[in-house]
């Protein structure tokens, strides 16, 4: 393990650039997940349509500018652009860093209805070595924490936190930066205070396990949820309220040794996610780089604009680049709602 290299890569994923801050594109949707999104846009989901869509994102001017790194799916890391260039090479040529999702998805926890644990530790060391040889420089593992009656249980938090810590240690042994993603879901009718309480229990367990597993925190990127009410809660939160609660959570639970915190968007709207990220950064200076690792909140409009038609690709790329610019400004606390209309 080269600690200096890991630490400088974890910091590079949230580096400042040109008065803004870079962040990550999460483009690692499994075929099932992206299939649902394609269906909503009226697009058939095939290996070729997924490849064509991802080429739009990966050949965007935003890569290397606002986008520091891309989280790929196993399928995509093996694919090429239409001209034959591998996606890994295209990302690196643009000045961004390729990474890959290495978990194998969630499985129900027997005896704990509605709760799950993420799998993928079996054979992980060999898979990480293969991805490293293919050009990946970081990895991602997502734990899913559902909020409900009696959930999350301590058993669920312990199982997921321990898996995240074991995964992170394996990544370092393979010379990869681990993105540690414990996602407290927005589904449900819980309020902001409840999201705060569950997120605090979750992060405290995760950092306890990372500590137990002797994980080198300077070489880790944390990918948490923001503190927001559930989607079915009648009361929404203003960005300032979300920002104050989220920052209180981070200050309480996240050691300053962690260089970069890159939020997931979790079902927030595109502009909502930018406004919230901006509000958090406006409460700075912060001891970590606080940026984005959005999937939906970077891609939603671009996907709809594309709608599976090659003639829409250039416009979809412009829409995607706009969202990347908005989020890079938000990650520096310099986003304004008025910028949204000047695309
Ligand atoms: C992009 O989606 C990722 C993979 O999801 P599945 O394995 O369920 O298909 C997901 O982990 C994503 O990286 C995070 O949830 C962040 O994405 P959002 O859309 O929440 O910003």
XYZ file of C-alpha atoms and ligand atoms in Angstrom:
364
model
C 0.000 0.000 0.000
C 1.388 3.390 -1.025
C -0.172 5.700 1.587
C 0.974 8.931 -0.035
C -0.508 7.947 -3.380
C -3.807 6.887 -1.811
C -4.063 10.115 0.208
C -3.305 12.324 -2.774
C -5.858 10.470 -4.941
C -8.586 10.725 -2.272
C -7.905 14.473 -2.079
C -7.752 14.843 -5.889
C -11.310 13.509 -6.212
C -12.548 16.645 -4.424
C -9.935 19.130 -5.636
C -10.573 22.824 -6.230
C -10.398 23.881 -9.844
C -10.876 27.345 -11.325
C -12.877 28.861 -8.469
C -15.094 25.764 -8.212
C -14.615 22.252 -6.835
C -14.574 19.023 -8.802
C -16.774 16.080 -7.916
C -17.727 12.618 -9.129
C -20.165 11.219 -11.648
C -21.855 8.056 -10.364
C -22.575 6.170 -13.586
C -22.502 2.691 -12.043
C -26.208 1.884 -12.234
C -26.760 -1.836 -12.600
C -28.794 -2.883 -15.671
C -31.924 -3.177 -13.483
C -31.618 0.356 -12.108
C -30.737 2.065 -15.366
C -33.450 -0.013 -17.048
C -36.078 1.671 -14.855
C -34.675 5.096 -15.769
C -34.539 4.239 -19.491
C -38.111 2.959 -19.322
C -39.243 6.322 -17.939
C -37.509 7.970 -20.928
C -38.976 5.408 -23.366
C -35.609 3.802 -24.175
C -35.007 0.050 -24.553
C -32.337 -1.139 -22.106
C -29.706 -3.256 -23.882
C -25.909 -3.489 -23.546
C -25.655 -1.308 -26.688
C -28.122 1.385 -25.492
C -26.327 1.538 -22.139
C -22.998 1.842 -23.964
C -24.271 4.567 -26.314
C -25.742 6.548 -23.411
C -22.587 6.296 -21.332
C -20.485 7.419 -24.264
C -22.428 10.710 -24.181
C -21.467 11.241 -20.537
C -17.900 9.978 -20.758
C -17.032 12.060 -23.807
C -18.459 15.236 -22.206
C -16.372 18.394 -21.845
C -17.189 18.216 -18.119
C -14.746 15.335 -17.622
C -11.496 16.590 -16.204
C -13.095 20.035 -15.816
C -15.876 19.719 -13.234
C -15.814 15.910 -13.021
C -12.774 14.526 -11.195
C -13.717 10.875 -11.411
C -16.324 8.478 -12.760
C -17.739 5.437 -10.993
C -18.294 2.787 -13.658
C -20.271 -0.448 -13.643
C -18.432 -3.717 -14.356
C -20.092 -3.782 -17.785
C -18.979 -0.239 -18.679
C -15.369 -0.600 -17.560
C -15.078 -3.336 -20.223
C -16.779 -1.316 -22.979
C -15.432 1.051 -25.631
C -16.653 4.199 -27.381
C -17.953 3.841 -30.940
C -14.487 4.735 -32.294
C -12.870 1.899 -30.353
C -11.298 3.887 -27.512
C -11.882 2.143 -24.199
C -13.984 4.125 -21.747
C -11.189 3.871 -19.181
C -8.762 5.455 -21.674
C -11.294 8.165 -22.621
C -11.760 9.138 -18.962
C -8.012 9.270 -18.297
C -7.337 11.208 -21.530
C -9.848 13.850 -20.392
C -7.886 14.233 -17.151
C -10.389 12.426 -14.923
C -9.950 9.289 -12.813
C -11.713 5.991 -13.572
C -13.258 3.988 -10.743
C -15.612 1.053 -10.426
C -18.450 -0.200 -8.248
C -17.329 -3.480 -6.685
C -20.204 -4.469 -4.425
C -22.579 -7.136 -5.669
C -25.785 -5.519 -4.497
C -28.044 -6.017 -1.524
C -29.591 -9.146 -0.118
C -32.420 -9.284 2.475
C -31.385 -9.819 6.097
C -33.265 -12.900 7.337
C -35.374 -12.082 10.401
C -35.226 -8.352 9.735
C -38.052 -7.507 7.310
C -37.210 -4.651 4.951
C -33.534 -4.579 5.922
C -30.601 -5.645 3.774
C -26.865 -6.199 3.740
C -24.568 -5.547 0.804
C -22.655 -8.526 -0.563
C -19.460 -8.920 -2.562
C -16.608 -9.729 -0.160
C -16.072 -13.256 -1.534
C -13.338 -13.123 -4.152
C -13.032 -9.357 -3.733
C -9.218 -9.251 -3.601
C -8.942 -10.951 -7.015
C -11.590 -8.683 -8.557
C -9.860 -5.559 -7.210
C -6.550 -6.688 -8.700
C -8.254 -7.171 -12.073
C -9.900 -3.731 -11.972
C -6.590 -2.101 -10.945
C -4.908 -3.737 -13.940
C -7.733 -2.426 -16.166
C -6.981 1.144 -15.047
C -9.371 1.748 -12.131
C -7.845 3.857 -9.378
C -10.729 3.845 -6.911
C -13.694 1.653 -6.023
C -17.151 2.050 -4.547
C -19.324 -0.033 -2.214
C -22.821 1.046 -1.198
C -24.640 -0.026 1.952
C -28.382 0.625 1.970
C -29.992 1.628 5.256
C -33.774 1.674 5.259
C -35.684 3.860 7.744
C -38.890 2.280 9.077
C -40.643 0.814 12.099
C -37.760 -0.436 14.249
C -35.349 0.014 11.347
C -32.487 0.228 11.075
C -31.702 -2.466 13.614
C -28.284 -2.604 15.271
C -27.783 -5.935 13.485
C -28.281 -4.266 10.083
C -25.948 -1.372 10.919
C -23.267 -3.704 12.273
C -23.386 -6.055 9.262
C -23.206 -3.213 6.748
C -20.556 -1.217 8.582
C -18.351 -4.264 8.975
C -18.638 -5.108 5.276
C -17.755 -1.514 4.350
C -14.682 -1.633 6.569
C -13.507 -4.995 5.194
C -14.046 -3.716 1.644
C -12.086 -0.514 2.397
C -9.150 -2.487 3.809
C -9.132 -4.736 0.710
C -9.107 -1.647 -1.537
C -6.051 -0.230 0.188
C -4.265 -3.559 -0.088
C -4.970 -3.407 -3.852
C -3.787 0.217 -4.079
C -7.283 1.578 -4.735
C -9.054 4.417 -2.914
C -12.314 3.125 -1.404
C -15.443 5.231 -1.655
C -17.371 4.258 1.464
C -21.089 4.785 0.828
C -23.538 4.202 3.671
C -26.828 5.470 2.233
C -29.707 6.211 4.594
C -32.623 6.060 2.168
C -34.978 8.980 1.584
C -37.933 6.590 1.102
C -40.469 6.875 3.916
C -42.280 9.562 5.858
C -39.652 10.266 8.531
C -38.766 13.860 9.362
C -35.396 15.599 9.199
C -34.631 14.977 12.888
C -35.200 11.239 12.377
C -32.906 11.232 9.323
C -30.275 12.974 11.446
C -30.580 10.394 14.240
C -30.368 7.381 11.880
C -27.501 8.921 9.879
C -25.594 9.573 13.107
C -26.002 5.957 14.284
C -24.926 4.791 10.839
C -21.805 6.941 10.510
C -20.735 6.235 14.080
C -20.897 2.471 13.368
C -19.082 2.861 10.066
C -16.202 4.842 11.566
C -15.967 2.462 14.543
C -15.584 -0.455 12.101
C -13.121 1.434 9.883
C -11.068 2.072 13.002
C -11.272 -1.598 14.090
C -10.175 -2.691 10.604
C -7.185 -0.277 10.789
C -8.263 1.529 7.650
C -6.073 4.460 6.642
C -8.639 7.287 6.750
C -6.529 9.752 4.755
C -6.982 7.419 1.801
C -10.793 7.193 1.990
C -13.646 9.123 0.343
C -16.916 9.117 2.317
C -20.134 9.147 0.263
C -22.993 9.866 2.665
C -26.567 11.068 2.309
C -27.490 14.628 3.235
C -29.821 15.079 6.213
C -33.239 15.529 4.608
C -36.825 14.524 5.440
C -38.235 11.362 3.811
C -39.868 11.802 0.408
C -43.299 11.012 1.900
C -42.970 13.524 4.741
C -45.396 16.414 4.081
C -42.830 18.965 5.270
C -39.828 19.642 3.048
C -36.673 21.370 4.314
C -35.092 24.557 3.035
C -31.437 24.317 1.944
C -30.232 26.228 5.044
C -32.013 23.757 7.355
C -30.620 20.760 5.476
C -27.167 22.347 5.493
C -27.140 23.036 9.239
C -28.308 19.514 10.119
C -25.923 17.881 7.630
C -22.946 19.837 8.856
C -23.807 19.031 12.467
C -23.840 15.355 11.456
C -20.480 15.565 9.696
C -18.859 17.488 12.547
C -20.159 14.936 15.049
C -19.204 11.783 13.156
C -16.530 12.283 10.478
C -12.858 12.529 11.487
C -10.989 15.390 9.835
C -8.448 12.833 8.593
C -10.940 11.974 5.830
C -9.972 14.314 2.972
C -13.112 14.225 0.814
C -16.833 13.886 1.469
C -18.816 13.403 -1.757
C -22.587 13.299 -1.286
C -25.044 11.025 -3.060
C -28.241 12.740 -4.245
C -30.592 9.942 -3.145
C -33.767 11.065 -4.943
C -33.426 14.831 -4.559
C -34.223 16.875 -7.645
C -31.318 18.190 -9.692
C -31.581 21.824 -8.610
C -32.514 20.855 -5.051
C -29.314 18.788 -4.719
C -27.196 21.692 -6.040
C -28.903 24.182 -3.699
C -28.340 21.923 -0.701
C -24.686 21.265 -1.558
C -24.157 24.991 -2.018
C -25.795 25.805 1.337
C -23.542 23.283 3.112
C -20.405 24.815 1.598
C -21.548 28.341 2.447
C -21.320 27.338 6.125
C -17.548 26.810 5.663
C -14.636 26.861 5.951
C -14.899 23.099 6.392
C -12.138 20.672 7.387
C -12.945 18.313 4.479
C -13.481 18.924 0.754
C -17.283 18.633 0.510
C -18.463 17.818 -2.987
C -20.830 15.668 -5.054
C -20.899 12.067 -6.263
C -24.328 12.258 -7.836
C -26.050 9.750 -10.071
C -29.601 10.923 -10.673
C -28.994 14.596 -9.837
C -26.334 14.778 -12.572
C -28.020 12.643 -15.206
C -31.793 13.020 -15.032
C -32.237 15.877 -17.533
C -29.481 14.609 -19.818
C -31.139 11.196 -19.976
C -34.529 12.696 -20.823
C -32.956 14.966 -23.450
C -31.203 12.007 -25.091
C -34.331 9.782 -25.090
C -32.404 7.091 -26.947
C -31.935 9.171 -30.137
C -28.474 9.742 -31.615
C -29.539 13.150 -32.946
C -30.136 14.323 -29.347
C -26.676 13.305 -28.122
C -24.983 16.717 -28.468
C -27.812 18.512 -26.656
C -27.814 15.851 -23.917
C -24.084 16.457 -23.505
C -24.696 20.205 -23.080
C -27.391 19.534 -20.481
C -25.051 17.205 -18.598
C -22.172 19.715 -18.720
C -24.478 22.407 -17.320
C -25.387 20.229 -14.322
C -21.728 19.443 -13.759
C -20.920 23.188 -13.751
C -23.756 23.931 -11.326
C -22.589 21.253 -8.922
C -18.938 22.289 -9.125
C -19.990 25.821 -8.167
C -22.164 24.436 -5.359
C -19.205 22.427 -4.070
C -17.380 25.752 -3.649
C -20.409 27.576 -2.146
C -20.673 29.734 -5.277
C -23.873 28.445 -6.914
C -26.823 30.804 -7.420
C -30.339 29.914 -8.562
C -30.036 32.540 -11.310
C -27.228 30.521 -12.939
C -29.726 27.751 -13.717
C -31.428 29.806 -16.407
C -28.185 30.841 -18.101
C -27.408 27.391 -19.533
C -25.667 5.296 -9.840
O -26.340 4.318 -9.046
C -25.522 3.567 -8.168
C -25.730 2.095 -8.311
O -27.022 1.732 -7.962
P -27.527 0.200 -8.161
O -26.407 -0.712 -7.812
O -28.688 0.103 -7.218
O -27.949 0.053 -9.579
C -25.720 4.084 -6.726
O -24.932 3.408 -5.789
C -25.321 5.522 -6.717
O -23.935 5.627 -6.946
C -25.652 6.239 -5.437
O -26.888 5.846 -4.896
C -25.705 7.724 -5.730
O -26.628 7.958 -6.763
P -27.751 9.039 -6.533
O -28.681 8.881 -7.716
O -28.399 8.730 -5.215
O -27.024 10.373 -6.515
